[in-house]
Amino acid sequence: IVLTQSPGTLSLSPGERATLSCRASQTITSNYLAWYQQKPGQAPRLLIYGASDRAPGIADRFSGSGSGTDFTLTISRLDPEDFAVYYCQQYGSSPRTFGQGTKVEIK
Amino acid sequence: QEQLAESGGGLVKPGGSLRLSCTTSGFKFIDYYINWIRQAPGKGLEWLSYISPTGNAVFYADSVKGRFTISRDNAKNSVYLQMNSLKVEDTAVYYCARELRPYYEFLTGYHVWGQGTLVSVSS
């Protein structure tokens, strides 16, 4: 399954709302879609699994939605620490696959 | 504290071999699939392989199938990635990662990650 993320880069200011998209080439089994945040020099951090469930310790400004082939990660109000690269991943089919990433940068 | 730690990375010539280790602690190892993921310099994440708790189920990405072999030693709480016929394009940071919940519950994304180990393939 090929995952296509858009946009490639999102330029926003702190406090603004971020909407990131992930589109799959075929239906993702059981909505097994995860979102990760990665900062330079760090391992990815799981934000969302099952398309909409927040991982432990993740702030409620992060939310996931969608089903089938279209999924969205929303950050309701960007905090300075949220500027990073975000990846979606499907884990319902093998091989597991990641999207190419969306960079959220400070405007 | 649940931890994964990769080791074994380094510089190797094209066509060479390397064995990565993922040593775990702080959780019941036999309850979890373990995955390998890599990230080439300045690039995105690429899933490579997983191994089931008993080791009898494995899967590989097409990019490494036939060259890489994943295995585990449940007595040592460790997973290995044997990498043969290495190519320049295998240069990357290699991570091992574990799901949020054990295999007998629902599938999730990867909640626990190692710090990564750098593999450089160059002549």
XYZ file of C-alpha atoms in Angstrom:
230
model
C 0.000 0.000 0.000
C 1.434 3.356 -1.065
C 0.770 6.255 1.295
C 0.874 9.785 -0.122
C 1.115 12.662 2.334
C 0.229 16.250 1.562
C 1.354 18.920 1.638
C 5.079 18.278 1.586
C 5.696 21.334 3.729
C 3.280 23.346 5.846
C 4.356 26.836 6.923
C 2.360 28.059 9.908
C 2.684 30.245 12.990
C 2.409 29.089 16.612
C -1.222 28.980 17.681
C -2.489 28.173 14.196
C -4.266 24.984 13.190
C -2.408 22.363 11.151
C -4.155 19.856 8.905
C -2.074 17.060 7.412
C -3.372 14.539 4.898
C -2.476 10.909 4.213
C -4.038 9.089 1.268
C -3.657 5.354 0.709
C -3.540 3.565 -2.645
C -6.031 1.012 -1.303
C -8.266 0.581 1.714
C -6.359 0.210 4.962
C -7.473 -2.860 6.904
C -9.362 -2.009 10.098
C -8.165 1.611 9.821
C -4.751 0.506 11.046
C -3.204 3.899 10.384
C -0.697 5.580 12.678
C 0.853 9.043 12.822
C 4.347 9.819 14.083
C 6.248 12.984 14.898
C 9.987 13.139 14.327
C 12.403 15.858 15.345
C 16.006 16.092 14.075
C 18.305 13.519 15.587
C 15.479 11.721 17.377
C 13.554 8.520 16.823
C 9.949 8.928 15.713
C 7.275 9.288 18.390
C 3.894 7.605 18.060
C 1.065 10.150 18.204
C -2.020 8.376 16.873
C -2.900 4.740 16.177
C -6.046 3.137 14.813
C -6.559 6.355 12.832
C -7.936 8.259 15.828
C -6.622 6.930 19.162
C -4.024 9.030 20.907
C -0.966 7.214 22.202
C -0.182 7.508 25.926
C 1.113 10.916 26.944
C 0.117 12.682 23.726
C -1.479 16.108 24.134
C -5.142 16.424 23.183
C -4.359 19.109 20.615
C -3.359 16.187 18.381
C -6.270 14.366 16.768
C -6.639 11.867 13.973
C -9.582 11.129 11.740
C -10.528 9.322 8.568
C -11.189 5.848 7.291
C -10.723 3.686 4.245
C -8.139 5.506 2.148
C -8.236 9.090 3.444
C -6.847 10.125 6.806
C -6.090 13.403 8.535
C -3.904 14.512 11.422
C -5.002 17.779 12.987
C -3.006 19.861 15.434
C -5.561 22.277 16.847
C -3.156 24.976 18.017
C 0.489 24.696 17.137
C 2.870 24.814 20.048
C 6.504 25.789 19.328
C 7.526 22.194 20.093
C 5.211 20.844 17.378
C 7.366 22.035 14.491
C 8.718 18.777 13.141
C 8.205 16.165 10.433
C 5.099 13.996 10.564
C 4.709 10.552 9.017
C 1.706 8.340 8.523
C 2.066 4.549 8.486
C -0.249 1.691 7.681
C 0.157 -1.499 9.675
C -2.849 -3.458 8.493
C -1.103 -5.115 5.580
C 2.356 -6.495 4.994
C 4.677 -4.989 4.071
C 4.000 -2.126 6.448
C 4.553 1.215 4.735
C 5.180 4.840 5.652
C 4.214 8.000 3.872
C 6.981 10.311 2.672
C 6.383 12.835 5.453
C 5.052 16.366 5.933
C 7.322 19.007 7.400
C 5.581 21.550 9.612
C 7.780 24.635 9.741
C 7.551 27.994 11.428
C 6.245 30.710 9.146
C 11.435 1.251 31.882
C 10.734 -0.252 28.481
C 13.795 0.087 26.295
C 15.221 -1.016 22.981
C 18.853 -0.480 22.068
C 20.417 -1.090 18.672
C 24.075 -1.913 18.147
C 26.355 -3.271 15.453
C 26.312 -0.424 12.968
C 29.428 0.833 11.255
C 31.237 1.342 7.977
C 31.218 -1.519 5.488
C 32.166 -1.860 1.828
C 29.599 -2.605 -0.872
C 28.924 -6.321 -1.012
C 29.848 -6.727 2.629
C 27.845 -7.937 5.602
C 26.839 -6.587 8.987
C 24.745 -7.930 11.847
C 22.653 -5.532 13.869
C 21.366 -6.336 17.328
C 18.343 -4.957 19.151
C 18.575 -5.593 22.870
C 15.437 -5.045 24.922
C 14.586 -4.595 28.584
C 11.753 -3.601 30.876
C 8.946 -5.577 29.248
C 7.852 -9.109 28.481
C 9.792 -9.684 25.278
C 7.962 -12.809 24.147
C 4.678 -10.895 23.916
C 5.773 -8.572 21.143
C 6.515 -8.445 17.448
C 9.712 -6.509 16.806
C 10.259 -4.421 13.697
C 13.239 -2.917 11.897
C 12.871 0.484 10.233
C 15.564 2.579 8.583
C 16.062 6.181 7.582
C 18.569 7.218 4.935
C 20.282 10.574 5.528
C 17.793 13.381 4.985
C 15.080 10.965 3.865
C 11.909 9.454 5.259
C 11.204 6.289 7.204
C 11.329 2.905 5.484
C 9.883 -0.188 7.149
C 12.120 -3.226 6.603
C 10.990 -6.281 8.495
C 9.136 -7.772 11.435
C 9.388 -10.968 13.440
C 6.659 -12.596 15.513
C 7.069 -13.461 19.202
C 7.947 -17.089 18.497
C 10.030 -16.237 15.457
C 7.976 -18.394 13.127
C 6.507 -15.464 11.206
C 8.706 -12.941 9.451
C 8.131 -10.448 6.660
C 10.423 -8.242 4.611
C 10.184 -5.199 2.417
C 10.978 -5.933 -1.215
C 14.046 -3.701 -1.002
C 15.793 -6.096 1.397
C 14.160 -9.458 0.704
C 16.764 -12.117 -0.001
C 19.586 -10.001 1.438
C 18.484 -9.339 5.030
C 17.425 -11.910 7.605
C 15.646 -11.140 10.859
C 15.873 -13.475 13.849
C 15.348 -13.395 17.593
C 16.666 -15.065 20.729
C 13.936 -15.003 23.360
C 16.364 -16.176 26.032
C 18.442 -13.043 25.449
C 15.504 -10.686 24.813
C 17.154 -9.726 21.553
C 16.392 -9.422 17.868
C 18.962 -9.463 15.090
C 19.156 -8.233 11.523
C 21.728 -9.994 9.375
C 22.489 -7.804 6.393
C 24.303 -9.316 3.421
C 25.208 -8.036 -0.039
C 25.060 -4.481 1.245
C 24.615 -1.657 -1.231
C 25.459 2.032 -1.031
C 21.726 2.729 -0.854
C 21.495 0.713 2.392
C 23.278 3.576 4.149
C 20.905 4.714 6.883
C 20.130 4.874 10.558
C 18.533 1.576 11.518
C 15.902 1.495 14.258
C 14.185 -1.378 15.998
C 10.713 -0.693 17.341
C 7.895 -2.350 19.245
C 4.156 -1.908 19.212
C 2.196 -0.274 22.003
C 0.254 -3.429 22.882
C 1.229 -7.147 22.980
C 0.491 -9.410 20.022
C -2.644 -10.948 21.524
C -4.332 -7.542 21.796
C -5.089 -5.150 18.976
C -2.488 -3.907 16.512
C -1.093 -0.439 17.028
C 1.754 1.660 15.714
C 5.269 1.579 17.128
C 5.411 3.094 20.581
C 8.860 2.084 21.794
C 11.900 2.800 19.630
C 15.618 2.423 20.036
C 17.983 5.324 19.482
C 19.151 3.924 16.138
C 22.473 2.699 14.811
C 24.173 4.124 11.728
C 25.161 1.843 8.882
C 27.375 3.373 6.208
C 28.077 1.452 3.022
C 30.910 2.972 1.047
C 34.039 1.942 -0.785
